Amino acid sequence: MSRPGPRRVDRLSLVVGVMLALAGVVFLLDALGVWTLRVDYLVPLGLIVVGLVVLASGWPLGNRRS
Amino acid sequence: MTGEPLPPPEPAVEADRHGPAAATVLVGALLVLVGIGWLLDAAGVGVPWRAILPAALIAVGLACVAGAFRGRQHALMAVGVALVVVLSLAVAADWDLDLPLAAGVGDRTERPVTPADLREYELGVGNFVLDLRGLQVPAGTTAVEARVGIGELVVQLPQGVAVEVVASSGVGQVQVLGREENGLASRIETSAGGGDRRLRLDARSGLGQVRVEQ
């Protein structure tokens, strides 16, 4: 019986989680008045985030199995 | 007749009982916290939604990162995306999430006469008319602030005083002394009249119309 290999990270969950946390920080800083989010920033920012998610989820991971 | 023996069934993949449980606990805790906040809000206790929702989003994001090592986190991703949509709409519409839901629902008219009658006017949902035509504006600057979350805000200005107006609507129309703006994040800043008696008005609606007339 073979032993189970190391667990693989679900990359989509990882990348989306990081993006959600960063978005939370951005909204929190807006709420605290550190900066003001403008409506015309939102669409390009959303586009950048979606692009990063697509890039990161499609980026090949190195083979770490020994 | 004998067929080839069926291959042995593949062992069922062991369900990961920790990832979904963690996600469920977080989503449930968030729902309970939002419910408690809403209840406090309805009871008149100020709840800083503008800070709470981003904090919840950060928690969801971090839980999603932690859960990524146990499998795909569908529920957390869905909750996180929903929070991002709500917060983005709030920013886009310039909604003031600090506006208490307990500020009221319905139609309201206020007619302050003296500066002592003035206060910060708020209405959650509905139509609000602030009639300042009978207000005795003293020398100097008198500030008035009126906000409506969802609905129409109409402010009628007094004659014979200098006015400075900042009027905005997250989504909707703004009409101020003959000027008009429509659409998303509409905003008009203008002034009129002169003299030593000055009225400064800040009129805002999150979703709806703002009309300032003299």
GROMACS .gro file of C-alpha atoms in nm:
model
  280
    1MET     CA    1   0.000   0.000   0.000
    2SER     CA    2   0.145   0.329  -0.105
    3ARG     CA    3   0.152   0.612   0.137
    4PRO     CA    4  -0.035   0.921   0.033
    5GLY     CA    5   0.184   1.192  -0.113
    6PRO     CA    6   0.207   1.542   0.021
    7ARG     CA    7  -0.114   1.737  -0.002
    8ARG     CA    8  -0.134   1.978  -0.290
    9VAL     CA    9  -0.247   2.329  -0.236
   10ASP     CA   10  -0.562   2.435  -0.414
   11ARG     CA   11  -0.411   2.722  -0.606
   12LEU     CA   12  -0.738   2.892  -0.696
   13SER     CA   13  -0.847   2.908  -0.331
   14LEU     CA   14  -0.502   3.033  -0.233
   15VAL     CA   15  -0.491   3.311  -0.491
   16VAL     CA   16  -0.854   3.417  -0.441
   17GLY     CA   17  -0.798   3.417  -0.063
   18VAL     CA   18  -0.496   3.644  -0.094
   19MET     CA   19  -0.686   3.877  -0.327
   20LEU     CA   20  -0.987   3.886  -0.095
   21ALA     CA   21  -0.767   3.971   0.203
   22LEU     CA   22  -0.592   4.247   0.004
   23ALA     CA   23  -0.928   4.383  -0.112
   24GLY     CA   24  -1.041   4.383   0.252
   25VAL     CA   25  -0.736   4.587   0.349
   26VAL     CA   26  -0.806   4.836   0.067
   27PHE     CA   27  -1.171   4.876   0.173
   28LEU     CA   28  -1.073   4.901   0.539
   29LEU     CA   29  -0.823   5.179   0.469
   30ASP     CA   30  -1.096   5.358   0.274
   31ALA     CA   31  -1.334   5.318   0.567
   32LEU     CA   32  -1.074   5.451   0.809
   33GLY     CA   33  -1.013   5.752   0.587
   34VAL     CA   34  -0.650   5.669   0.510
   35TRP     CA   35  -0.735   5.708   0.144
   36THR     CA   36  -1.046   5.756  -0.061
   37LEU     CA   37  -1.145   5.497  -0.316
   38ARG     CA   38  -1.284   5.662  -0.625
   39VAL     CA   39  -1.540   5.496  -0.845
   40ASP     CA   40  -1.320   5.531  -1.151
   41TYR     CA   41  -1.048   5.331  -0.975
   42LEU     CA   42  -1.272   5.033  -0.913
   43VAL     CA   43  -1.309   4.894  -1.264
   44PRO     CA   44  -0.936   4.899  -1.352
   45LEU     CA   45  -0.852   4.763  -1.006
   46GLY     CA   46  -1.102   4.482  -1.054
   47LEU     CA   47  -0.954   4.408  -1.394
   48ILE     CA   48  -0.603   4.391  -1.247
   49VAL     CA   49  -0.722   4.156  -0.970
   50VAL     CA   50  -0.904   3.925  -1.212
   51GLY     CA   51  -0.596   3.923  -1.437
   52LEU     CA   52  -0.368   3.835  -1.146
   53VAL     CA   53  -0.603   3.553  -1.039
   54VAL     CA   54  -0.604   3.412  -1.392
   55LEU     CA   55  -0.226   3.446  -1.423
   56ALA     CA   56  -0.153   3.293  -1.087
   57SER     CA   57  -0.397   3.007  -1.122
   58GLY     CA   58  -0.255   2.920  -1.465
   59TRP     CA   59   0.112   2.954  -1.372
   60PRO     CA   60   0.287   2.616  -1.367
   61LEU     CA   61   0.411   2.502  -1.030
   62GLY     CA   62   0.752   2.340  -0.998
   63ASN     CA   63   0.758   1.963  -0.943
   64ARG     CA   64   0.837   1.936  -0.577
   65ARG     CA   65   0.806   1.560  -0.551
   66SER     CA   66   1.126   1.387  -0.469
   67MET     CA   67  -2.166  -1.693  -2.078
   68THR     CA   68  -1.894  -1.539  -1.875
   69GLY     CA   69  -1.784  -1.184  -1.911
   70GLU     CA   70  -1.460  -1.035  -1.804
   71PRO     CA   71  -1.454  -0.975  -1.433
   72LEU     CA   72  -1.537  -0.625  -1.337
   73PRO     CA   73  -1.246  -0.427  -1.202
   74PRO     CA   74  -1.261  -0.371  -0.832
   75PRO     CA   75  -1.426  -0.043  -0.747
   76GLU     CA   76  -1.191   0.238  -0.674
   77PRO     CA   77  -1.180   0.327  -0.310
   78ALA     CA   78  -1.388   0.631  -0.239
   79VAL     CA   79  -1.187   0.941  -0.185
   80GLU     CA   80  -1.195   1.018   0.179
   81ALA     CA   81  -1.391   1.331   0.233
   82ASP     CA   82  -1.193   1.609   0.386
   83ARG     CA   83  -1.395   1.673   0.695
   84HIS     CA   84  -1.185   1.960   0.824
   85GLY     CA   85  -1.191   2.208   0.532
   86PRO     CA   86  -1.569   2.227   0.480
   87ALA     CA   87  -1.627   2.231   0.855
   88ALA     CA   88  -1.391   2.528   0.898
   89ALA     CA   89  -1.560   2.714   0.613
   90THR     CA   90  -1.903   2.641   0.752
   91VAL     CA   91  -1.804   2.761   1.095
   92LEU     CA   92  -1.665   3.087   0.954
   93VAL     CA   93  -1.967   3.153   0.733
   94GLY     CA   94  -2.202   3.074   1.022
   95ALA     CA   95  -2.007   3.300   1.257
   96LEU     CA   96  -2.018   3.581   1.002
   97LEU     CA   97  -2.395   3.544   0.963
   98VAL     CA   98  -2.442   3.551   1.340
   99LEU     CA   99  -2.219   3.859   1.375
  100VAL     CA  100  -2.399   4.043   1.095
  101GLY     CA  101  -2.731   3.951   1.256
  102ILE     CA  102  -2.618   4.082   1.593
  103GLY     CA  103  -2.490   4.400   1.430
  104TRP     CA  104  -2.818   4.449   1.245
  105LEU     CA  105  -3.011   4.394   1.568
  106LEU     CA  106  -2.799   4.650   1.753
  107ASP     CA  107  -2.840   4.888   1.460
  108ALA     CA  108  -3.217   4.850   1.472
  109ALA     CA  109  -3.202   4.919   1.845
  110GLY     CA  110  -3.030   5.249   1.777
  111VAL     CA  111  -2.674   5.148   1.860
  112GLY     CA  112  -2.430   5.284   1.603
  113VAL     CA  113  -2.260   4.997   1.421
  114PRO     CA  114  -1.950   5.086   1.216
  115TRP     CA  115  -2.044   4.879   0.911
  116ARG     CA  116  -1.785   5.052   0.696
  117ALA     CA  117  -1.511   4.896   0.905
  118ILE     CA  118  -1.683   4.570   0.995
  119LEU     CA  119  -1.749   4.449   0.641
  120PRO     CA  120  -1.388   4.497   0.522
  121ALA     CA  121  -1.266   4.324   0.839
  122ALA     CA  122  -1.499   4.034   0.760
  123LEU     CA  123  -1.360   4.027   0.407
  124ILE     CA  124  -1.004   4.004   0.540
  125ALA     CA  125  -1.109   3.717   0.769
  126VAL     CA  126  -1.274   3.534   0.480
  127GLY     CA  127  -0.964   3.584   0.263
  128LEU     CA  128  -0.730   3.452   0.531
  129ALA     CA  129  -0.959   3.154   0.599
  130CYS     CA  130  -0.962   3.084   0.226
  131VAL     CA  131  -0.581   3.087   0.219
  132ALA     CA  132  -0.565   2.853   0.519
  133GLY     CA  133  -0.831   2.628   0.371
  134ALA     CA  134  -0.650   2.607   0.037
  135PHE     CA  135  -0.422   2.347   0.193
  136ARG     CA  136  -0.724   2.122   0.254
  137GLY     CA  137  -0.902   2.163  -0.077
  138ARG     CA  138  -1.109   2.406  -0.276
  139GLN     CA  139  -1.304   2.654  -0.063
  140HIS     CA  140  -1.617   2.718  -0.267
  141ALA     CA  141  -1.825   2.863   0.016
  142LEU     CA  142  -1.556   3.103   0.134
  143MET     CA  143  -1.482   3.222  -0.217
  144ALA     CA  144  -1.854   3.283  -0.279
  145VAL     CA  145  -1.894   3.475   0.048
  146GLY     CA  146  -1.579   3.677  -0.023
  147VAL     CA  147  -1.687   3.769  -0.375
  148ALA     CA  148  -2.032   3.870  -0.243
  149LEU     CA  149  -1.866   4.095   0.017
  150VAL     CA  150  -1.644   4.251  -0.251
  151VAL     CA  151  -1.951   4.321  -0.466
  152VAL     CA  152  -2.137   4.484  -0.175
  153LEU     CA  153  -1.837   4.697  -0.075
  154SER     CA  154  -1.766   4.798  -0.436
  155LEU     CA  155  -2.127   4.905  -0.481
  156ALA     CA  156  -2.107   5.098  -0.156
  157VAL     CA  157  -1.799   5.283  -0.279
  158ALA     CA  158  -1.941   5.335  -0.628
  159ALA     CA  159  -2.269   5.469  -0.496
  160ASP     CA  160  -2.099   5.664  -0.219
  161TRP     CA  161  -2.335   5.491   0.019
  162ASP     CA  162  -2.269   5.581   0.374
  163LEU     CA  163  -2.277   5.246   0.549
  164ASP     CA  164  -2.257   5.434   0.878
  165LEU     CA  165  -2.605   5.565   0.813
  166PRO     CA  166  -2.810   5.382   1.076
  167LEU     CA  167  -3.092   5.176   0.942
  168ALA     CA  168  -3.281   5.306   1.241
  169ALA     CA  169  -3.268   5.656   1.085
  170GLY     CA  170  -3.614   5.580   0.964
  171VAL     CA  171  -3.826   5.476   0.671
  172GLY     CA  172  -4.100   5.682   0.509
  173ASP     CA  173  -4.167   6.041   0.412
  174ARG     CA  174  -4.059   6.324   0.637
  175THR     CA  175  -4.065   6.703   0.629
  176GLU     CA  176  -3.865   6.932   0.857
  177ARG     CA  177  -3.908   7.310   0.886
  178PRO     CA  178  -3.649   7.452   1.125
  179VAL     CA  179  -3.701   7.817   1.214
  180THR     CA  180  -3.409   7.905   1.438
  181PRO     CA  181  -3.047   7.780   1.433
  182ALA     CA  182  -3.125   7.597   1.757
  183ASP     CA  183  -3.375   7.384   1.567
  184LEU     CA  184  -3.106   7.260   1.331
  185ARG     CA  185  -2.959   6.917   1.371
  186GLU     CA  186  -2.802   6.654   1.149
  187TYR     CA  187  -3.089   6.531   0.934
  188GLU     CA  188  -3.092   6.164   0.835
  189LEU     CA  189  -3.343   5.933   0.676
  190GLY     CA  190  -3.273   5.570   0.589
  191VAL     CA  191  -3.527   5.508   0.314
  192GLY     CA  192  -3.792   5.746   0.182
  193ASN     CA  193  -3.851   6.103   0.076
  194PHE     CA  194  -3.720   6.384   0.289
  195VAL     CA  195  -3.810   6.752   0.250
  196LEU     CA  196  -3.599   7.005   0.439
  197ASP     CA  197  -3.773   7.338   0.418
  198LEU     CA  198  -3.528   7.611   0.520
  199ARG     CA  199  -3.728   7.900   0.374
  200GLY     CA  200  -3.837   8.013   0.717
  201LEU     CA  201  -3.496   7.969   0.880
  202GLN     CA  202  -3.359   8.279   1.052
  203VAL     CA  203  -2.998   8.265   0.940
  204PRO     CA  204  -2.770   8.463   1.176
  205ALA     CA  205  -2.459   8.652   1.072
  206GLY     CA  206  -2.169   8.420   1.003
  207THR     CA  207  -2.183   8.070   0.864
  208THR     CA  208  -2.456   7.821   0.947
  209ALA     CA  209  -2.395   7.463   0.842
  210VAL     CA  210  -2.672   7.218   0.760
  211GLU     CA  211  -2.625   6.852   0.673
  212ALA     CA  212  -2.893   6.622   0.537
  213ARG     CA  213  -2.859   6.262   0.423
  214VAL     CA  214  -3.096   6.009   0.275
  215GLY     CA  215  -2.983   5.649   0.224
  216ILE     CA  216  -3.229   5.550  -0.047
  217GLY     CA  217  -3.483   5.801  -0.175
  218GLU     CA  218  -3.534   6.164  -0.260
  219LEU     CA  219  -3.394   6.461  -0.071
  220VAL     CA  220  -3.541   6.806  -0.138
  221VAL     CA  221  -3.393   7.114   0.027
  222GLN     CA  222  -3.561   7.453  -0.007
  223LEU     CA  223  -3.320   7.738   0.064
  224PRO     CA  224  -3.404   8.071   0.226
  225GLN     CA  225  -3.395   8.394   0.029
  226GLY     CA  226  -3.155   8.680   0.094
  227VAL     CA  227  -2.859   8.482   0.226
  228ALA     CA  228  -2.539   8.358   0.070
  229VAL     CA  229  -2.546   7.984   0.012
  230GLU     CA  230  -2.272   7.729  -0.044
  231VAL     CA  231  -2.409   7.395  -0.159
  232VAL     CA  232  -2.246   7.057  -0.194
  233ALA     CA  233  -2.498   6.804  -0.321
  234SER     CA  234  -2.425   6.448  -0.425
  235SER     CA  235  -2.594   6.125  -0.510
  236GLY     CA  236  -2.430   5.786  -0.541
  237VAL     CA  237  -2.667   5.668  -0.808
  238GLY     CA  238  -2.922   5.919  -0.929
  239GLN     CA  239  -2.989   6.275  -1.022
  240VAL     CA  240  -2.866   6.593  -0.855
  241GLN     CA  241  -3.035   6.927  -0.926
  242VAL     CA  242  -2.899   7.241  -0.762
  243LEU     CA  243  -3.016   7.591  -0.847
  244GLY     CA  244  -3.065   7.515  -1.213
  245ARG     CA  245  -2.767   7.286  -1.257
  246GLU     CA  246  -2.814   6.914  -1.308
  247GLU     CA  247  -2.600   6.600  -1.296
  248ASN     CA  248  -2.707   6.244  -1.361
  249GLY     CA  249  -2.567   5.897  -1.326
  250LEU     CA  250  -2.311   5.743  -1.097
  251ALA     CA  251  -2.149   5.954  -0.825
  252SER     CA  252  -2.323   6.276  -0.930
  253ARG     CA  253  -2.201   6.581  -0.746
  254ILE     CA  254  -2.256   6.955  -0.771
  255GLU     CA  255  -2.075   7.222  -0.576
  256THR     CA  256  -2.198   7.573  -0.616
  257SER     CA  257  -2.259   7.899  -0.435
  258ALA     CA  258  -2.495   8.187  -0.480
  259GLY     CA  259  -2.580   8.518  -0.326
  260GLY     CA  260  -2.374   8.734  -0.097
  261GLY     CA  261  -2.373   8.901   0.239
  262ASP     CA  262  -2.256   8.829   0.589
  263ARG     CA  263  -2.523   8.568   0.650
  264ARG     CA  264  -2.406   8.245   0.493
  265LEU     CA  265  -2.567   7.902   0.480
  266ARG     CA  266  -2.350   7.600   0.403
  267LEU     CA  267  -2.547   7.296   0.293
  268ASP     CA  268  -2.424   6.939   0.253
  269ALA     CA  269  -2.698   6.727   0.095
  270ARG     CA  270  -2.642   6.363   0.005
  271SER     CA  271  -2.839   6.066  -0.113
  272GLY     CA  272  -2.695   5.719  -0.161
  273LEU     CA  273  -2.946   5.600  -0.415
  274GLY     CA  274  -3.194   5.855  -0.544
  275GLN     CA  275  -3.246   6.218  -0.626
  276VAL     CA  276  -3.118   6.530  -0.454
  277ARG     CA  277  -3.289   6.856  -0.536
  278VAL     CA  278  -3.187   7.193  -0.396
  279GLU     CA  279  -3.402   7.491  -0.488
  280GLN     CA  280  -3.453   7.846  -0.377
   0.00000   0.00000   0.00000
